[in-house]
Coordinates of N, CA and C in Angstrom, one line a residue:
X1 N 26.6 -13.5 38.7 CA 25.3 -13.8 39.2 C 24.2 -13.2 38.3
X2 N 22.5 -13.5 38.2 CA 22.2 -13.4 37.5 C 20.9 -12.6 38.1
X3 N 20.6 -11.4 37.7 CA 20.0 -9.8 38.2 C 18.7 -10.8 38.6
X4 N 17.8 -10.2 39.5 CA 16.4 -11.0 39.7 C 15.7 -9.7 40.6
X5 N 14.0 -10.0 40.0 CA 12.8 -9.1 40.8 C 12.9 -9.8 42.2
X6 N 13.3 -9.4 43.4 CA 12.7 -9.5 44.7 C 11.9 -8.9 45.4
X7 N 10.6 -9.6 46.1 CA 9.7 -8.5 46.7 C 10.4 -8.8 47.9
X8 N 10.1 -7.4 48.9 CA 10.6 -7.5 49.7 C 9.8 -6.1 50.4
X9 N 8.9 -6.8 52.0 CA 8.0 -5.7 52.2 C 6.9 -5.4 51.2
X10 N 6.8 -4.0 51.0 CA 6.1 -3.5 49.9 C 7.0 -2.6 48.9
X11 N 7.7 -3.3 48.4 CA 9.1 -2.8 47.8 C 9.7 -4.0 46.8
X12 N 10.0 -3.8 45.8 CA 10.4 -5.2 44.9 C 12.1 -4.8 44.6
X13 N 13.0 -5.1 44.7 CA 14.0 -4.9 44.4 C 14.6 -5.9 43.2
X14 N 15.4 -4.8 42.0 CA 16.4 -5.8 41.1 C 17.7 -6.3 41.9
X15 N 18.2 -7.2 42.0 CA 19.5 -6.8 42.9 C 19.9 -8.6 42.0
X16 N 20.8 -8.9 42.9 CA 21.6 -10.2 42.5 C 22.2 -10.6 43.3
X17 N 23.0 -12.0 44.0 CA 23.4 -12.3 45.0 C 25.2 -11.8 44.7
X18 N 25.6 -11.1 45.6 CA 27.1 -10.8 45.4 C 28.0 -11.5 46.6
X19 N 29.7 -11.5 46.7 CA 30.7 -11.6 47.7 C 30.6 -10.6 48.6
X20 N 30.5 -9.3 47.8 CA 30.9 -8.2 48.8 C 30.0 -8.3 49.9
X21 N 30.6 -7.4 51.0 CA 30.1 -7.4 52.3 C 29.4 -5.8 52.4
X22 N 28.5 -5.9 53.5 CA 27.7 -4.3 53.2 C 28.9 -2.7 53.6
X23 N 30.4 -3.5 54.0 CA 31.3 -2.2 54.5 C 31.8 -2.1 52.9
X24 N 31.6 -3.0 51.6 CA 32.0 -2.2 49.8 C 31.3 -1.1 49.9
X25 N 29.7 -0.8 50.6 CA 29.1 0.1 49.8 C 29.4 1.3 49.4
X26 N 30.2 1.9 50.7 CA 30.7 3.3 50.2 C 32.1 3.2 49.1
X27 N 32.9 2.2 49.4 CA 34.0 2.1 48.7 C 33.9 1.8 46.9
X28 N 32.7 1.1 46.5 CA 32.9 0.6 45.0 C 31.4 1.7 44.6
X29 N 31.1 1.9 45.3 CA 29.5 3.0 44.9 C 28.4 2.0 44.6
X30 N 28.2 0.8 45.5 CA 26.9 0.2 45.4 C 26.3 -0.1 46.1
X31 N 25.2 -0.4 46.3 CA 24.2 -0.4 47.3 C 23.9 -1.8 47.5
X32 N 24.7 -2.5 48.6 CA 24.7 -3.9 49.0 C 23.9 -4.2 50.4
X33 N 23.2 -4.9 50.3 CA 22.2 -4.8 51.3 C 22.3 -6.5 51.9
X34 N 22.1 -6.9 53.0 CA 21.9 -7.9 53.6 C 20.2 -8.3 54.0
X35 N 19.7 -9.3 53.1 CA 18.4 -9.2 52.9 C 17.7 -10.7 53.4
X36 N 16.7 -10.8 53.9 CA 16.2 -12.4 54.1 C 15.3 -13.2 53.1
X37 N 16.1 -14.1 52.8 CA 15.4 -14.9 51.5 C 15.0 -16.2 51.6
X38 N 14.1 -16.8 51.7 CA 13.8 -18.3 52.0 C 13.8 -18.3 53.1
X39 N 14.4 -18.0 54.4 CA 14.8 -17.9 55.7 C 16.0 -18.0 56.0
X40 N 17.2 -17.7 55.2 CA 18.3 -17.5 54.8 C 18.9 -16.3 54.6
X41 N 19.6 -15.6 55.3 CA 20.4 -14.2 55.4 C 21.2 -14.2 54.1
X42 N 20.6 -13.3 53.0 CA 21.6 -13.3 51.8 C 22.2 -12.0 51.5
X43 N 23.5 -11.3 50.9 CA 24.3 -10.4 50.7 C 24.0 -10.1 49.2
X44 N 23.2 -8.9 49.0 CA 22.7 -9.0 47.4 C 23.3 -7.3 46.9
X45 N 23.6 -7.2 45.7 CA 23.7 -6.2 45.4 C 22.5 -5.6 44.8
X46 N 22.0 -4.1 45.3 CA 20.8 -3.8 44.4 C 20.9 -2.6 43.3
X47 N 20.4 -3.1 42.4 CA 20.3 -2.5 40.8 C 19.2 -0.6 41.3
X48 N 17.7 -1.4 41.7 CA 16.7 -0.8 42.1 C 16.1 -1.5 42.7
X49 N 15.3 -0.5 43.8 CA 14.8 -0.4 44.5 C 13.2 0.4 44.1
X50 N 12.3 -0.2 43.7 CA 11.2 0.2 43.0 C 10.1 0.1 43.9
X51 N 9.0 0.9 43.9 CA 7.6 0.6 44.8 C 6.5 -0.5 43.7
X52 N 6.6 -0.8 42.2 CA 5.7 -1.4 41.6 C 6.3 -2.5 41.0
X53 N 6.0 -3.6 40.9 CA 6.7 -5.0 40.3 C 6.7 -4.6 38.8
X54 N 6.1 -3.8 37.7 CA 6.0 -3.9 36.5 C 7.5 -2.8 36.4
X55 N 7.2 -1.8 37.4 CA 9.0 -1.2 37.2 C 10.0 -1.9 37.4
X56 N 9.8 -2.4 38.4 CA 11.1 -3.9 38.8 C 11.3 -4.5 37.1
X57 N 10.9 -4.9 36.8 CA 10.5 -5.8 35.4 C 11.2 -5.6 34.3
X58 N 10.5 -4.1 34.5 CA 11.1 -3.2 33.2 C 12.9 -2.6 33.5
X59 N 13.1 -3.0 34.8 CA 14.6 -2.5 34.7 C 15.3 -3.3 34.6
X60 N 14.8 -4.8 34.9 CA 15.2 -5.8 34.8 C 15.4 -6.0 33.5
X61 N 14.7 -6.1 32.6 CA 15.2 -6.0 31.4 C 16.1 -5.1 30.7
X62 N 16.4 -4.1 31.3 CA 17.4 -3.3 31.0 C 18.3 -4.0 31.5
X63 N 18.9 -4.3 32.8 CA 19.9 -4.8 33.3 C 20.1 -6.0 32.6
X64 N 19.3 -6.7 31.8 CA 19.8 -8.1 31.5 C 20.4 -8.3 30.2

């Protein structure tokens, strides 16, 4: 799946849509979160968790 800036709140997250379910988190070391998108309950993995869209951006381009 392919890494993406989500705002969410006042908070923008890198993350991606994943399988895993949020009981991987402790088991594989990631931070899988169950998040609302469109109006649609989605299972995303997150990269970062940032307070500014230009940091989102910039890690984003690292992750890609």
């Amino acid at each position: 799946m392919k890494w993406k800036v989500i705002a969410l709140d006042d908070r923008y997250l890198v993350c991606r849509k994943t399988w895993h379910s949020t009981a991987w988190m402790g088991i594989v070391k990631k931070d899988i979160r169950s998040i609302r998108i469109l109006d649609r309950l989605q299972t995303v993995e997150v990269y970062a968790d940032c307070s500014t869209k230009e940091l989102a951006d910039r890690l984003l381009l690292l992750k890609s």
